[in-house]
Coordinates of C-alpha atoms in Angstrom, one line a residue:
X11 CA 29.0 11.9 -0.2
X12 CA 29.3 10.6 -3.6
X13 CA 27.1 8.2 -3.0
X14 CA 24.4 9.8 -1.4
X15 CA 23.9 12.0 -4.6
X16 CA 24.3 9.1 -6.8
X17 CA 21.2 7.3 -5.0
X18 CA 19.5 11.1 -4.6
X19 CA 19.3 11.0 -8.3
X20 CA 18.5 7.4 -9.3
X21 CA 15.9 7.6 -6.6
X22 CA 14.3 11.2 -7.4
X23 CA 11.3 9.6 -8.9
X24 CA 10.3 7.8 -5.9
X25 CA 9.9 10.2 -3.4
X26 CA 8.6 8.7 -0.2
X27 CA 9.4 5.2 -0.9
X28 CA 11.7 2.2 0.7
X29 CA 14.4 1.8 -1.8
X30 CA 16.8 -0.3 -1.1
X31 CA 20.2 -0.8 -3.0
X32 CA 23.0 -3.5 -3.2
X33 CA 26.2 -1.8 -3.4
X34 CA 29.5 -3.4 -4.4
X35 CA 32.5 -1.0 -3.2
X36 CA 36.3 -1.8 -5.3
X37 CA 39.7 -2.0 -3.5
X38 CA 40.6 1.5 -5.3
X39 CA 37.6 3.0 -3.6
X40 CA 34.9 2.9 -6.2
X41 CA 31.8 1.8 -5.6
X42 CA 28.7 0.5 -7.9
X43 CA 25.1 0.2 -7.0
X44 CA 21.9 -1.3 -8.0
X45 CA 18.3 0.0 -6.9
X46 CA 15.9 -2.6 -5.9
X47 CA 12.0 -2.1 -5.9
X48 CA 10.4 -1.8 -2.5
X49 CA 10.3 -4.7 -0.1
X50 CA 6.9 -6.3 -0.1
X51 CA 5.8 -5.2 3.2
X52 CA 5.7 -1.8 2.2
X53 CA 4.4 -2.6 -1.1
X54 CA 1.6 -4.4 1.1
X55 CA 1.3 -1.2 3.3
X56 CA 1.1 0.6 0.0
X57 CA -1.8 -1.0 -1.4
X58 CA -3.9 -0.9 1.9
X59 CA -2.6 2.9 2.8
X60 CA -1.8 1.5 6.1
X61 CA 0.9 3.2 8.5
X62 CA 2.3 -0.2 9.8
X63 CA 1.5 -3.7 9.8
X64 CA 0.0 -5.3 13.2
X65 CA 2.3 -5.5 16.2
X66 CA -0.2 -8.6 17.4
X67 CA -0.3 -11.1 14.6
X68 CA -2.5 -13.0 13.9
X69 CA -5.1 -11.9 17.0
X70 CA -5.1 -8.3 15.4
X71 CA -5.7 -7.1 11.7
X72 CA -5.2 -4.7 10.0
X73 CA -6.6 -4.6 6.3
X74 CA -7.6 -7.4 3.5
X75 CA -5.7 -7.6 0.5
X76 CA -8.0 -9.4 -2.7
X77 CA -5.9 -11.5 -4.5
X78 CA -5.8 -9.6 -7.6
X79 CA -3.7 -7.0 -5.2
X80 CA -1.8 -9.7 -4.3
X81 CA -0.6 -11.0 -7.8
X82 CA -0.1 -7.6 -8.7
X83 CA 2.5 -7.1 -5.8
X84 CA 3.8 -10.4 -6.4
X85 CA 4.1 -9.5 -10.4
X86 CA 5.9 -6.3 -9.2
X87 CA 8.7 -8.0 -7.1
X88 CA 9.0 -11.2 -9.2
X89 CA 12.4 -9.4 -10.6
X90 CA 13.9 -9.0 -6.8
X91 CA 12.8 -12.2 -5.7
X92 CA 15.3 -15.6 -5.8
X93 CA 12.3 -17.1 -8.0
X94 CA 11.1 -17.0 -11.8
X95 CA 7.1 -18.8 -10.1
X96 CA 5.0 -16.6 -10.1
X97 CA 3.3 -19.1 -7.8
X98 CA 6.1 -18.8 -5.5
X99 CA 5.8 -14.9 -5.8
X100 CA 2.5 -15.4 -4.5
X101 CA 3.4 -17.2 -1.6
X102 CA 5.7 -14.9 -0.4
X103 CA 3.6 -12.1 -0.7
X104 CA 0.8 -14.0 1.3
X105 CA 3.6 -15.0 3.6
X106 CA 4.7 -11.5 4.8
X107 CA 1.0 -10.4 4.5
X108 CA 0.0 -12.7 7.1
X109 CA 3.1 -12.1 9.4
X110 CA 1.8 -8.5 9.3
X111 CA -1.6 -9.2 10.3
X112 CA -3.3 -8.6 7.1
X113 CA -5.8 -11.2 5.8
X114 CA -6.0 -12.4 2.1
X115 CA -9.7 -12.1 1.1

C-alpha cells in the first residue's frame, strides 16, 4: 500500500495520464521508484485527441500528425528514450505513429 500512495502523490499532477514507473524493490523490503513520461503512443493519441490508434494498420487511419507535432513529442521523450538524436527520436515517434495507423503530413 505504500507504494500506491507514493505513486498517488508523485503522479497527482497528471491526472488521466499513462505513467509508467521503474521500480527497484531491496532485500530488506524497500523499494525506490522512478516516474517516466508517457509512452509515445499515448503522447501521439494525446496530440490528435484520439481514443485509440487503428486496429487495421496501414488500410485504416486515423489522424495526421505535422511534423512540428512530431518533434515536439519526440523533444518530449528524448529523456526516456535509449538515444541522445534527436533524429532518432524522430524516428521512433514516426515509427509507432505509423504502427498506429496515423499518417505524418
Amino acid at each position: 500500500m505504500e507504494f500506491v500512495n507514493q505513486y498517488n502523490e508523485a503522479t497527482k499532477d497528471k491526472k488521466g495520464q499513462i505513467i509508467p514507473a521503474e521500480v527497484t524493490i531491496y532485500e530488506d523490503r524497500t523499494f525506490t521508484f522512478v516516474t517516466k513520461l508517457p509512452p509515445v503512443s499515448a503522447l501521439i493519441k494525446q496530440a490528435l485527441k484520439l481514443e485509440k490508434g487503428s486496429g487495421a494498420t496501414p488500410k485504416d487511419t486515423v489522424g495526421e500528425l505535422t511534423p512540428a507535432q512530431v518533434r515536439d513529442i519526440a523533444q518530449t521523450k528524448l529523456q526516456d528514450l535509449n538515444t541522445d538524436s534527436l533524429d532518432s527520436a524522430i524516428k521512433t515517434v514516426e515509427g509507432t505513429a505509423k504502427s498506429m495507423g496515423v499518417k505524418i503530413g
